[in-house]
JSON list of C-alpha atoms in Angstrom, two decimals:
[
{"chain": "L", "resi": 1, "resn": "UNK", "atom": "CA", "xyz": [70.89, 48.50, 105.42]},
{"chain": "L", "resi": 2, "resn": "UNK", "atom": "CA", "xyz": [68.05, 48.17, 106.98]},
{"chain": "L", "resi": 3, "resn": "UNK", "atom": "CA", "xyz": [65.49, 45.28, 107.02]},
{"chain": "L", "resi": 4, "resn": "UNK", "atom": "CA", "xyz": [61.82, 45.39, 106.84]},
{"chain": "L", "resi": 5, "resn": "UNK", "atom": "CA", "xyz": [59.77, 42.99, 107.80]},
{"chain": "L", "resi": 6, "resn": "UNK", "atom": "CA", "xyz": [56.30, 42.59, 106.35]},
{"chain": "L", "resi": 7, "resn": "UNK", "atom": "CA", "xyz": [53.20, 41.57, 109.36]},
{"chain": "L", "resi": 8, "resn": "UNK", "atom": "CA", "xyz": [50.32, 39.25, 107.80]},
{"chain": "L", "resi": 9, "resn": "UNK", "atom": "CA", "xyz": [50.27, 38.42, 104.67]},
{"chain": "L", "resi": 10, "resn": "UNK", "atom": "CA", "xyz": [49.02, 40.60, 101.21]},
{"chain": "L", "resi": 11, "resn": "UNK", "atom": "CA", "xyz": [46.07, 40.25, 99.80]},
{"chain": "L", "resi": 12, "resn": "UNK", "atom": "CA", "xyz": [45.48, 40.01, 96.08]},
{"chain": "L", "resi": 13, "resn": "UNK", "atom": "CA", "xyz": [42.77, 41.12, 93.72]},
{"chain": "L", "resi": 14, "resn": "UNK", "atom": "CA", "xyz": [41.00, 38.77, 91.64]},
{"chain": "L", "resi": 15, "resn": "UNK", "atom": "CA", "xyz": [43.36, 40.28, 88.88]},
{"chain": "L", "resi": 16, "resn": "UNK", "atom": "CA", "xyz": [44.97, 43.36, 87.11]},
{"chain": "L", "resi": 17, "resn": "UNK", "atom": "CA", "xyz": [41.89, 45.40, 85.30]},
{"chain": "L", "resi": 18, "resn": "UNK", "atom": "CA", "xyz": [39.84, 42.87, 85.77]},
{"chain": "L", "resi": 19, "resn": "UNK", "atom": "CA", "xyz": [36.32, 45.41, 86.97]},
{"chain": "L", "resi": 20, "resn": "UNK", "atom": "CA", "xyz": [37.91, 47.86, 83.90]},
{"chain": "L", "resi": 21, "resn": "UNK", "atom": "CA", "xyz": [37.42, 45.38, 81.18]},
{"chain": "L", "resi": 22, "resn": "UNK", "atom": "CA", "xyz": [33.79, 44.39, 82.31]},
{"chain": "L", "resi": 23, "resn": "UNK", "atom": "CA", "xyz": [33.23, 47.95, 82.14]},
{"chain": "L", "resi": 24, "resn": "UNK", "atom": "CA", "xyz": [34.73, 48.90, 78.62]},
{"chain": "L", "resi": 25, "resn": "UNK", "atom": "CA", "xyz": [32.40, 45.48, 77.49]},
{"chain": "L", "resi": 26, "resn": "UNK", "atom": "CA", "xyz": [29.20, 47.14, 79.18]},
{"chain": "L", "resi": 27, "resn": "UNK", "atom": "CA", "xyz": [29.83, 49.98, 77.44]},
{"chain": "L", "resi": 28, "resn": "UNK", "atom": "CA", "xyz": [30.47, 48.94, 73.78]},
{"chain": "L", "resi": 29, "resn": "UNK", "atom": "CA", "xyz": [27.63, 46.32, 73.97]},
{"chain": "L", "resi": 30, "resn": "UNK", "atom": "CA", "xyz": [25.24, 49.39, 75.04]},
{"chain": "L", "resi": 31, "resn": "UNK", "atom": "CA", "xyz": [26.49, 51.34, 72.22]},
{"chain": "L", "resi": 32, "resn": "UNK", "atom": "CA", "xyz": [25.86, 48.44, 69.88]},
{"chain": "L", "resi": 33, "resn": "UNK", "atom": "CA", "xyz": [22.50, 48.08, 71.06]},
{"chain": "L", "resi": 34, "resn": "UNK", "atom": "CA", "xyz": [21.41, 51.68, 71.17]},
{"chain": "L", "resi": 35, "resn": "UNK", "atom": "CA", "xyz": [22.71, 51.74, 67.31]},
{"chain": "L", "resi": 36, "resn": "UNK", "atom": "CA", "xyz": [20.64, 48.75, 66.93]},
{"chain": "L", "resi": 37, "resn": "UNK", "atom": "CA", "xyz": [17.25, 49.76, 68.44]},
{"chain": "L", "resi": 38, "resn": "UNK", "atom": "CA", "xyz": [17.55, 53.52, 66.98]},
{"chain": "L", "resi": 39, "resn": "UNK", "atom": "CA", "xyz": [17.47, 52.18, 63.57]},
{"chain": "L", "resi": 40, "resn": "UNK", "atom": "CA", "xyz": [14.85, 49.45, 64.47]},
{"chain": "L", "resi": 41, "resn": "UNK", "atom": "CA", "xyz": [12.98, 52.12, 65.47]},
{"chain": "L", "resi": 42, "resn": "UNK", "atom": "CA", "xyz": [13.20, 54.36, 62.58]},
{"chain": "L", "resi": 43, "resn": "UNK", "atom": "CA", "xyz": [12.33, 51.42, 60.14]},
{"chain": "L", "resi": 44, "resn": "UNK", "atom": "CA", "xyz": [9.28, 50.52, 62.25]},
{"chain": "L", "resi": 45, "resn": "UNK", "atom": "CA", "xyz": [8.28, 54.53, 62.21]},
{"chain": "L", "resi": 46, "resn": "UNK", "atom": "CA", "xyz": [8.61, 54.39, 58.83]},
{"chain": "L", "resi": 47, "resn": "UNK", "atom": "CA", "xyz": [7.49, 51.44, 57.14]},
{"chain": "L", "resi": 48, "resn": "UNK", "atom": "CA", "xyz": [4.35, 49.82, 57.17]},
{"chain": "L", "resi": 49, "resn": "UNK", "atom": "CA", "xyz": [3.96, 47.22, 60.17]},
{"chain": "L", "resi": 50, "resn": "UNK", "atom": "CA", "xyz": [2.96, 43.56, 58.44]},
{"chain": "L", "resi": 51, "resn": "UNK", "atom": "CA", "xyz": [4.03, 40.17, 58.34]},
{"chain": "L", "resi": 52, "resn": "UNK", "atom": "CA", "xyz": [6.01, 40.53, 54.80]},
{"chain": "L", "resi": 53, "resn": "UNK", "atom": "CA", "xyz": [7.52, 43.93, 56.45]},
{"chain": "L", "resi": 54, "resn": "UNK", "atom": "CA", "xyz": [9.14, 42.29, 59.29]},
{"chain": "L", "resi": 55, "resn": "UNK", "atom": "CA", "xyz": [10.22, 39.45, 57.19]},
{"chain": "L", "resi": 56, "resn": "UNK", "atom": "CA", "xyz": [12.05, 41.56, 54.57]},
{"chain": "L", "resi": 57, "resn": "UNK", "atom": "CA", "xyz": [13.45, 43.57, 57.97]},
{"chain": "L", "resi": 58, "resn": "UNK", "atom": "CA", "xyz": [15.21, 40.58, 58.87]},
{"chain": "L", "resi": 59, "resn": "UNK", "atom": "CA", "xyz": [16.37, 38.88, 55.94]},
{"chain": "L", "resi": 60, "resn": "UNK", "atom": "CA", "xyz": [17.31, 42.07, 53.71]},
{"chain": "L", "resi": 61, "resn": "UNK", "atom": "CA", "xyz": [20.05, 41.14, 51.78]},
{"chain": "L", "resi": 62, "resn": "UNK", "atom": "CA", "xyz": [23.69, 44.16, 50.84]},
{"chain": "L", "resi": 63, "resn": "UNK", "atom": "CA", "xyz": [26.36, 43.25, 47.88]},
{"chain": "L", "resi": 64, "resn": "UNK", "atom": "CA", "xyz": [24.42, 40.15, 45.97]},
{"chain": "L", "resi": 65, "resn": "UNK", "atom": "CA", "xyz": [23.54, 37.90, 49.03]},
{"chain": "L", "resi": 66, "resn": "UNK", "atom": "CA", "xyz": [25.19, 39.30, 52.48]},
{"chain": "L", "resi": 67, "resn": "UNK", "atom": "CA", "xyz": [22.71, 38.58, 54.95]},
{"chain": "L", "resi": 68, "resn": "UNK", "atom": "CA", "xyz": [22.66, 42.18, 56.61]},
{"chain": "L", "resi": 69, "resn": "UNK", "atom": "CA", "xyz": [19.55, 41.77, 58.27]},
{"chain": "L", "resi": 70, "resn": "UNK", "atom": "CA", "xyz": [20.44, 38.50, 59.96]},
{"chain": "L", "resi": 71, "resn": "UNK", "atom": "CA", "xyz": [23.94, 39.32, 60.80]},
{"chain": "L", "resi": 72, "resn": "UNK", "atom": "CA", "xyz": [23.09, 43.30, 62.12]},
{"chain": "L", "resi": 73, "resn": "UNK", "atom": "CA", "xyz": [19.76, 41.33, 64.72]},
{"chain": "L", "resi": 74, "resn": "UNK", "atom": "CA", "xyz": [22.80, 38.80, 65.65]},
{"chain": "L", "resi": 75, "resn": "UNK", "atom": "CA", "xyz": [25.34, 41.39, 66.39]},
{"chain": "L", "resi": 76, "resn": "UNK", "atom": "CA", "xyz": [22.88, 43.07, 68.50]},
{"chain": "L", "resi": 77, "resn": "UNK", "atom": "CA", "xyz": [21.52, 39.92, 70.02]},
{"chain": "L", "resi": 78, "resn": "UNK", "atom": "CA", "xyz": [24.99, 38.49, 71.19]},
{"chain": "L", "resi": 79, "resn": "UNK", "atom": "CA", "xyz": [25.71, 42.41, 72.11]},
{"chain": "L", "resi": 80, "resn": "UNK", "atom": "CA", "xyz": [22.58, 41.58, 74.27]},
{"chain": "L", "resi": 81, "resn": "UNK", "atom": "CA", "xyz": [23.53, 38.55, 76.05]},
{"chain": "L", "resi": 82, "resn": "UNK", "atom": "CA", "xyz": [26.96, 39.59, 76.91]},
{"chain": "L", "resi": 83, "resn": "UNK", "atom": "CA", "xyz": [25.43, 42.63, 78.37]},
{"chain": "L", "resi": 84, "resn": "UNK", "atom": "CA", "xyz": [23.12, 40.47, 80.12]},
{"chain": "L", "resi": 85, "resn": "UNK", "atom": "CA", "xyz": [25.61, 38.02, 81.45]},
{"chain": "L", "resi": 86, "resn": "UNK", "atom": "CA", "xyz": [28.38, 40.59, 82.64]},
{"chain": "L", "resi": 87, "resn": "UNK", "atom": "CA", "xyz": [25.51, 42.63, 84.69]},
{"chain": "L", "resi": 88, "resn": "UNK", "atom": "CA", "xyz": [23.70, 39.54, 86.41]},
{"chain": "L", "resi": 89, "resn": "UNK", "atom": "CA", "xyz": [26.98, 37.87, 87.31]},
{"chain": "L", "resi": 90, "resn": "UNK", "atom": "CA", "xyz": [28.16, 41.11, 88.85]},
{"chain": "L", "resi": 91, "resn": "UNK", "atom": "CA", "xyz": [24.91, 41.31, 90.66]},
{"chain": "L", "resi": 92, "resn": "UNK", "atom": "CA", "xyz": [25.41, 37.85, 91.74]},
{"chain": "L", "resi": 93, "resn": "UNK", "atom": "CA", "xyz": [29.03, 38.34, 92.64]},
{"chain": "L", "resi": 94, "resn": "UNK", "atom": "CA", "xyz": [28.18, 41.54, 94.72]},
{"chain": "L", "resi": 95, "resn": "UNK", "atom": "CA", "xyz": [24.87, 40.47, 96.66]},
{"chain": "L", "resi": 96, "resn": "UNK", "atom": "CA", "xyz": [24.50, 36.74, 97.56]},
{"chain": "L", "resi": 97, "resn": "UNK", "atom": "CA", "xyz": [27.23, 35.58, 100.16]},
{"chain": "L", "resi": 98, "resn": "UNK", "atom": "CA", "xyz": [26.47, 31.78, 100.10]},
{"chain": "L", "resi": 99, "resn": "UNK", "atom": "CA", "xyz": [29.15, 30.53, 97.63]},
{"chain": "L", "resi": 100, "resn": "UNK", "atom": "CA", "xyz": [27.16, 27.59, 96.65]},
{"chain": "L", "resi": 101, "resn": "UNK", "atom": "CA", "xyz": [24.06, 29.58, 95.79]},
{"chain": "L", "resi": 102, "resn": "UNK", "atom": "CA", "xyz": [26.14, 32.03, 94.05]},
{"chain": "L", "resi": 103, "resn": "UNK", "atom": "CA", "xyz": [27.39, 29.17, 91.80]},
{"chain": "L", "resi": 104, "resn": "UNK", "atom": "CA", "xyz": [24.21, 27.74, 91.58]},
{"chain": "L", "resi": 105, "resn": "UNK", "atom": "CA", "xyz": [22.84, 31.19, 90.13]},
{"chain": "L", "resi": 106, "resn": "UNK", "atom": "CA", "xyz": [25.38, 31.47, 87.46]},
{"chain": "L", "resi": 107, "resn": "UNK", "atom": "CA", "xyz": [24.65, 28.26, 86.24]},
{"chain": "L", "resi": 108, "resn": "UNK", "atom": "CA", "xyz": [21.55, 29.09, 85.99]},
{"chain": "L", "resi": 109, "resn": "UNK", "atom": "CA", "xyz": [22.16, 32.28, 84.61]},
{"chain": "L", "resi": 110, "resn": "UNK", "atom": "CA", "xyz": [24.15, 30.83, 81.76]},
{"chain": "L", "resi": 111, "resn": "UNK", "atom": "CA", "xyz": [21.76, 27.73, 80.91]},
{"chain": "L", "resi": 112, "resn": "UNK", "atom": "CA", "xyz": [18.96, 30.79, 80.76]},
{"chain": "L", "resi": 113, "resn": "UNK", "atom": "CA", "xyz": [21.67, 32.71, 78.16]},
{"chain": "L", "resi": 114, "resn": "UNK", "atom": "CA", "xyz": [22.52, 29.62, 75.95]},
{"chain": "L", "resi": 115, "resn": "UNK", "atom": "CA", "xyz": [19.15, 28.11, 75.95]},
{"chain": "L", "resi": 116, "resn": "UNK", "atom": "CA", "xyz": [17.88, 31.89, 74.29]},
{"chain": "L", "resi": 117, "resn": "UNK", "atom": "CA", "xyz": [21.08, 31.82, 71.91]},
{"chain": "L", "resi": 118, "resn": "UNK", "atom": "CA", "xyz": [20.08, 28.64, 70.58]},
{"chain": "L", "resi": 119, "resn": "UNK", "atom": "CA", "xyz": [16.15, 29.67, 70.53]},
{"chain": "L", "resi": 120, "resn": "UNK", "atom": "CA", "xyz": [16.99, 32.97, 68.62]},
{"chain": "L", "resi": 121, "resn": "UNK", "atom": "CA", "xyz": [19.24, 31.13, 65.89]},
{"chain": "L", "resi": 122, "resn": "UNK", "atom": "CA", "xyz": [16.34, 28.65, 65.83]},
{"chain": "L", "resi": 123, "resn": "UNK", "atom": "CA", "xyz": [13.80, 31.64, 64.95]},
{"chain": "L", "resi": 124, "resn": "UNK", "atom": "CA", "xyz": [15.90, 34.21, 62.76]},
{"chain": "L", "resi": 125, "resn": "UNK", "atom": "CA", "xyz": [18.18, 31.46, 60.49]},
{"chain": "L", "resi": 126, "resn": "UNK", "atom": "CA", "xyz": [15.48, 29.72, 59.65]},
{"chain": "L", "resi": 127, "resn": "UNK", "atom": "CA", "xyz": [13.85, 32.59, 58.06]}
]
């Protein structure tokens, strides 16, 4: 039986479908927010463009009291920021170097992305 012997030593990858799952999430957030701004689109084609309009766009109600509007703009708005986050912190991962300003960047990046989740519940539940 013959032994092998193994030179050096192997390197790992950050882990197992790790670039495939960032992918698939891309992907279904786009879709959610391509759903989301067709039919934003066709109600602001098609109804008339005033204050009251965009209220009732947002707090239109399904079933006695299910908050459609407010739950469809936060599904698309979270859809948003995940997108958001996943594609800057690739960008970040691929083209700065300098560890510490690639840290420094995502912290940013995610202060920037929390500070606009709590904004945009701030505006649209308060409606």
């Amino acid at each position: 039986m013959e032994r092998y012997e193994q030179y050096g030593h192997t390197r790992r990858a950050v882990g197992a479908r790790y670039g495939v799952m960032d992918f698939i999430i891309q992907r279904v957030t786009a879709v959610i927010l391509a759903v989301y701004s067709i039919l934003f689109l066709l109600v602001v084609l098609f109804t008339k463009v005033d204050y009251y309009s965009w209220v009732n766009l947002f707090t239109f109600t399904w079933f006695g009291g299910f908050p459609a509007g407010k739950i469809s703009t936060s599904l698309a708005f979270f859809a948003l920021i995940y997108h958001a986050w996943v594609g800057v912190r690739d960008i970040w991962m691929d083209y700065i170097t300098c560890v510490k300003l690639r840290l420094a960047l995502q912290v940013l990046t995610v202060m920037w992305l929390v500070s606009s989740i709590v904004y945009f519940a701030s505006v649209l539940w308060s409606l």
